[in-house]
GROMACS .gro file of C-alpha atoms in nm:
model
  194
    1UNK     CA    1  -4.897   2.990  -3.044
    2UNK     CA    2  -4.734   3.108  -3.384
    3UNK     CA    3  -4.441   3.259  -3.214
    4UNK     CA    4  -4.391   2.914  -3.009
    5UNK     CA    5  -4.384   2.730  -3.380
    6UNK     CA    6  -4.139   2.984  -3.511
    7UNK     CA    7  -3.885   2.954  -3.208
    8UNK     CA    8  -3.906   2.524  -3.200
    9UNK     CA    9  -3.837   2.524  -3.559
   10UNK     CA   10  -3.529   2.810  -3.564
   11UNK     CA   11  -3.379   2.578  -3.242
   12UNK     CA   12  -3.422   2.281  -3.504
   13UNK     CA   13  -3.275   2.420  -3.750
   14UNK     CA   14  -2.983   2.557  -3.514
   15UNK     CA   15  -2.930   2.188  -3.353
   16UNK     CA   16  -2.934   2.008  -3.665
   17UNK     CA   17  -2.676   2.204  -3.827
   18UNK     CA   18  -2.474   2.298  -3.534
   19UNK     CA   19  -2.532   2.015  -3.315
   20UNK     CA   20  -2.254   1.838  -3.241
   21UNK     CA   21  -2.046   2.164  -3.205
   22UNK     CA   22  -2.303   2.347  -2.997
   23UNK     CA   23  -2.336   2.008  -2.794
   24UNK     CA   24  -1.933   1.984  -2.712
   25UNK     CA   25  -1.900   2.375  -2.648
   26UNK     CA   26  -2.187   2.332  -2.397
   27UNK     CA   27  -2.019   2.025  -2.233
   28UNK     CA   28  -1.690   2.183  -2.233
   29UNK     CA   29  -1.864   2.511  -2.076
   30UNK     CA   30  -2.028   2.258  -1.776
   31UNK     CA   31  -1.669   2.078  -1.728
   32UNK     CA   32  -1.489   2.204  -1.419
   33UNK     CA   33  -1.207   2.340  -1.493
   34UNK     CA   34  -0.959   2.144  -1.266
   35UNK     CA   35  -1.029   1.823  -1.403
   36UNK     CA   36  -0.908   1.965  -1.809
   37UNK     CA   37  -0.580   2.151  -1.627
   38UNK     CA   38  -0.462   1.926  -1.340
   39UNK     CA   39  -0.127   1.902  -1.372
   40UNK     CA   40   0.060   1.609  -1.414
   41UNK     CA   41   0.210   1.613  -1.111
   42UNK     CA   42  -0.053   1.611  -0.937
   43UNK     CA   43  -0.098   1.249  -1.028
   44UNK     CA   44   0.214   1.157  -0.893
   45UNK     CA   45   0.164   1.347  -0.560
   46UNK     CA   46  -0.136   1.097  -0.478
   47UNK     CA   47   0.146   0.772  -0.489
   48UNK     CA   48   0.108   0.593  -0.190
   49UNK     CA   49   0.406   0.450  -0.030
   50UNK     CA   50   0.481   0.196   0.213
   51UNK     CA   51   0.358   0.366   0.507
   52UNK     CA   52   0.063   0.489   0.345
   53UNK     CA   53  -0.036   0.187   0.236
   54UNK     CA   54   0.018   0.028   0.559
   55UNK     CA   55  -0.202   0.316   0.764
   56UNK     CA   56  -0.478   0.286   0.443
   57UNK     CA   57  -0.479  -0.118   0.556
   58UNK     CA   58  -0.510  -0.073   0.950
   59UNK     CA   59  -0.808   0.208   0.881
   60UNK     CA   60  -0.959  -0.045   0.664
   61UNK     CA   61  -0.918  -0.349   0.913
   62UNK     CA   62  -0.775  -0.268   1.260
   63UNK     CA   63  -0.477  -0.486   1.388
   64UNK     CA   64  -0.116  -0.555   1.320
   65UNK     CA   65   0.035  -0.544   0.961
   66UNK     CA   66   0.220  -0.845   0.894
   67UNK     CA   67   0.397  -0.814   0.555
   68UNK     CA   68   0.342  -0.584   0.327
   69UNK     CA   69   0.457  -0.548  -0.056
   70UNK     CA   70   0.398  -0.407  -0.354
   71UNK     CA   71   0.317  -0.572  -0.719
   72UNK     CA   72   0.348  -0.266  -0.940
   73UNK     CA   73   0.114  -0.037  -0.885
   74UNK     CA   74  -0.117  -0.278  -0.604
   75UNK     CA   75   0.041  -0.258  -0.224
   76UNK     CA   76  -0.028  -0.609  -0.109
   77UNK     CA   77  -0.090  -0.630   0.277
   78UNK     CA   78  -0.155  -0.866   0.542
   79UNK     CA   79  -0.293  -0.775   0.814
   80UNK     CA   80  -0.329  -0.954   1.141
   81UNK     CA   81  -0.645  -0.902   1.426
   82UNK     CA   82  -0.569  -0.751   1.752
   83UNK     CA   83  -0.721  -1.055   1.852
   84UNK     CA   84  -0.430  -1.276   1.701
   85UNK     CA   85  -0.712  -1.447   1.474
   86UNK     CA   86  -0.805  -1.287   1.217
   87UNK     CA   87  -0.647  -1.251   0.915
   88UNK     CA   88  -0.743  -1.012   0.621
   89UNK     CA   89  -0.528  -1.010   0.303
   90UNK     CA   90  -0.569  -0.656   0.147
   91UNK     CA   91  -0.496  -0.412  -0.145
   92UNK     CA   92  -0.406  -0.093  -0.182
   93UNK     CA   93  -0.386   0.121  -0.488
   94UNK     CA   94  -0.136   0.402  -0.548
   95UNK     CA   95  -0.445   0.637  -0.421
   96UNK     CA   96  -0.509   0.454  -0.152
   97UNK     CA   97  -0.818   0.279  -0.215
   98UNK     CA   98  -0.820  -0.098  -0.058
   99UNK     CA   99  -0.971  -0.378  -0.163
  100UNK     CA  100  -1.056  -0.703   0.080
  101UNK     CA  101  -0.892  -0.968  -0.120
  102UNK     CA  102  -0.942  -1.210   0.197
  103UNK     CA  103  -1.089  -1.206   0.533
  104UNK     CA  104  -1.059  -1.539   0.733
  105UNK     CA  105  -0.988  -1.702   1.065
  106UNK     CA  106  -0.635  -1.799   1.124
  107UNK     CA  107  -0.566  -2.110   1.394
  108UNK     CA  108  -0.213  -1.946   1.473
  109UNK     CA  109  -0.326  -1.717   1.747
  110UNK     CA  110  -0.011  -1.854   1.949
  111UNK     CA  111   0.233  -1.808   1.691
  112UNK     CA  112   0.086  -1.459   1.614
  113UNK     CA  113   0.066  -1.371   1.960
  114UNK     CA  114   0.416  -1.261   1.952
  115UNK     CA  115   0.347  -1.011   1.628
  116UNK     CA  116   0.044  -0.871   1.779
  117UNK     CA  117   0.261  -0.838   2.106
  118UNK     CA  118   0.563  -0.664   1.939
  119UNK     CA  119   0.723  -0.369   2.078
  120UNK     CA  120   0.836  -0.268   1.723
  121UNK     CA  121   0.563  -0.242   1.455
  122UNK     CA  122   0.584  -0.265   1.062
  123UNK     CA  123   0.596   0.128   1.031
  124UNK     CA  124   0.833   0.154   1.334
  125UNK     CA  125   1.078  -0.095   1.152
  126UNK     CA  126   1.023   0.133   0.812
  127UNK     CA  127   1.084   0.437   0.960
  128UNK     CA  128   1.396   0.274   1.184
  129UNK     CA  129   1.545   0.083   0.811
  130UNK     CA  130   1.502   0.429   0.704
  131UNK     CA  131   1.639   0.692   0.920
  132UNK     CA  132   2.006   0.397   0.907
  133UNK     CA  133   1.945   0.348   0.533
  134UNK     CA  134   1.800   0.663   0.324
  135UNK     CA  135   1.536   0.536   0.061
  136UNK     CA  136   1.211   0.332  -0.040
  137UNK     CA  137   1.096   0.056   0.100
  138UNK     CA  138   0.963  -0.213  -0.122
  139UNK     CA  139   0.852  -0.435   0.148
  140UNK     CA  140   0.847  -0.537   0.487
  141UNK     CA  141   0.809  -0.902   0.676
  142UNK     CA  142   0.774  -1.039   1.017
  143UNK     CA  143   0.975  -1.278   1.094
  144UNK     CA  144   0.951  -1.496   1.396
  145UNK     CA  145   1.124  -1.798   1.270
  146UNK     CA  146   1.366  -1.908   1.521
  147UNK     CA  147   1.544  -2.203   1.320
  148UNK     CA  148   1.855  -2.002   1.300
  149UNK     CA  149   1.851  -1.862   1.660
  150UNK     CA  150   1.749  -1.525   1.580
  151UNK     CA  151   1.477  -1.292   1.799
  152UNK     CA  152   1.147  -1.217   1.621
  153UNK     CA  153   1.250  -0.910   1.416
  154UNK     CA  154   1.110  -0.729   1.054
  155UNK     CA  155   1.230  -0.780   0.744
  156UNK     CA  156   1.267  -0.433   0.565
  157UNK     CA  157   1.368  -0.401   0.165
  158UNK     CA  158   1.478  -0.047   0.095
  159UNK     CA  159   1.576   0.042  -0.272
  160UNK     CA  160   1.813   0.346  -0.246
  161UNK     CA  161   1.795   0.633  -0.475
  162UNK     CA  162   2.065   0.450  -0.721
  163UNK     CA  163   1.824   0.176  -0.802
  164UNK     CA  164   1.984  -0.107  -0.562
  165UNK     CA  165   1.769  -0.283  -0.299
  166UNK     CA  166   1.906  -0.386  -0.023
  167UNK     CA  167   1.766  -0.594   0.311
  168UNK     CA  168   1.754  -0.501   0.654
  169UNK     CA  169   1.667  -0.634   0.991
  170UNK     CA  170   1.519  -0.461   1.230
  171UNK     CA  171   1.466  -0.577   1.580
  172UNK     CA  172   1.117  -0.644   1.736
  173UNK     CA  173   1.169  -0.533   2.072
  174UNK     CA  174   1.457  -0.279   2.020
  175UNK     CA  175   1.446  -0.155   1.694
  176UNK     CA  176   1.823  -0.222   1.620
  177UNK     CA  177   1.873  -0.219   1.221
  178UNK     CA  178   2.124  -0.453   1.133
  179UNK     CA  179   2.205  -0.539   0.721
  180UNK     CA  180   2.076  -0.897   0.658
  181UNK     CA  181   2.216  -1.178   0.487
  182UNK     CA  182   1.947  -1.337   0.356
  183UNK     CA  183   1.884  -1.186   0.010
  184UNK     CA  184   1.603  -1.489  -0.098
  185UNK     CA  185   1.838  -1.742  -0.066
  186UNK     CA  186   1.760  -1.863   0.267
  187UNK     CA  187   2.105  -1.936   0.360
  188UNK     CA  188   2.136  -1.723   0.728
  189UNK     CA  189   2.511  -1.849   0.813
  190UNK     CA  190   2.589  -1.478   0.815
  191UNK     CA  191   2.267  -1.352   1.005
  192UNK     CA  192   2.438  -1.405   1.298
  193UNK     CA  193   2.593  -0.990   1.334
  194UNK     CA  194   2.241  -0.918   1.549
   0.00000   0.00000   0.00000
């Protein structure tokens, strides 16, 4: 019973004066070792692009992406239902994480019949704005609006390697990439070149 007395006091006396140290040593010796090494780069392997973000979206809520852009580091992405109802507004992180922002029913089904019915999807049109025009894309858009005579088609912004973002459209039943003129002004006079 001594001997028990003896040892709890000497582990006292041991904590108290080298507590703190003993305590971080200990905590150090129980930390993986990956987590106090990982490189740097391995952060920047885990950035999600476009098309990541876009497949992260459908796995989270099956249907059609209908735009898709990113805020900084936060991939914003609509997605319509295969159903051509519902609509679920989604984020996704540069790891791919996604957040519900929005989940609701959306009284277009006619006017979305025509996305869900699309030959061309959002990652065909990336990977078709692409393959013509080497770069990022920063966002993609469906576009249906037929006020200036065009065909449903995608929107695709690509910035280049030299910094400069350009606009593309790309053809919802054929997949033709053609440069657009509308840069946010809404002025099509020149979208005509389809």
């Amino acid at each position: 019973m001594k001997r028990n007395l003896y040892v709890s006091a000497a582990a006292s006396v041991v904590l108290m004066a080298g507590g703190p140290v003993a305590a971080a040593s200990a905590a150090t010796a129980e930390t993986p070792t990956t987590s106090r090494t990982a490189p740097a780069s391995a952060v920047a392997r885990v950035d999600v692009d476009a098309g990541g973000a876009a497949a992260a979206a459908l796995k989270h809520s099956p249907g059609v992406v209908e735009s898709l852009d990113k805020d900084g580091a936060i991939w914003h992405v609509n997605v319509i239902g295969k159903d051509g109802v519902t609509n679920s507004e989604l984020e996704v992180s540069t790891a791919g994480a996604v957040t519900e922002r929005n989940k609701d029913r959306d009284d277009n089904a006619a006017e979305n019949a025509r996305l869900v019915g699309a030959k061309i999807t959002a990652a065909a049109a990336m990977k078709a704005a692409l393959a013509a025009h080497p770069g990022t894309v920063v966002s993609v858009d469906w576009d249906d609006d037929d006020d200036n005579g065009s065909a449903p088609h995608w929107n695709v912004e690509v910035r280049a390697a030299d910094g400069k973002t350009s606009n593309y459209d790309v053809g919802a039943t054929d997949g033709k990439v053609t440069v657009s003129s509308d840069d946010g002004d809404d002025n099509s006079d020149d979208n005509d070149n389809n």
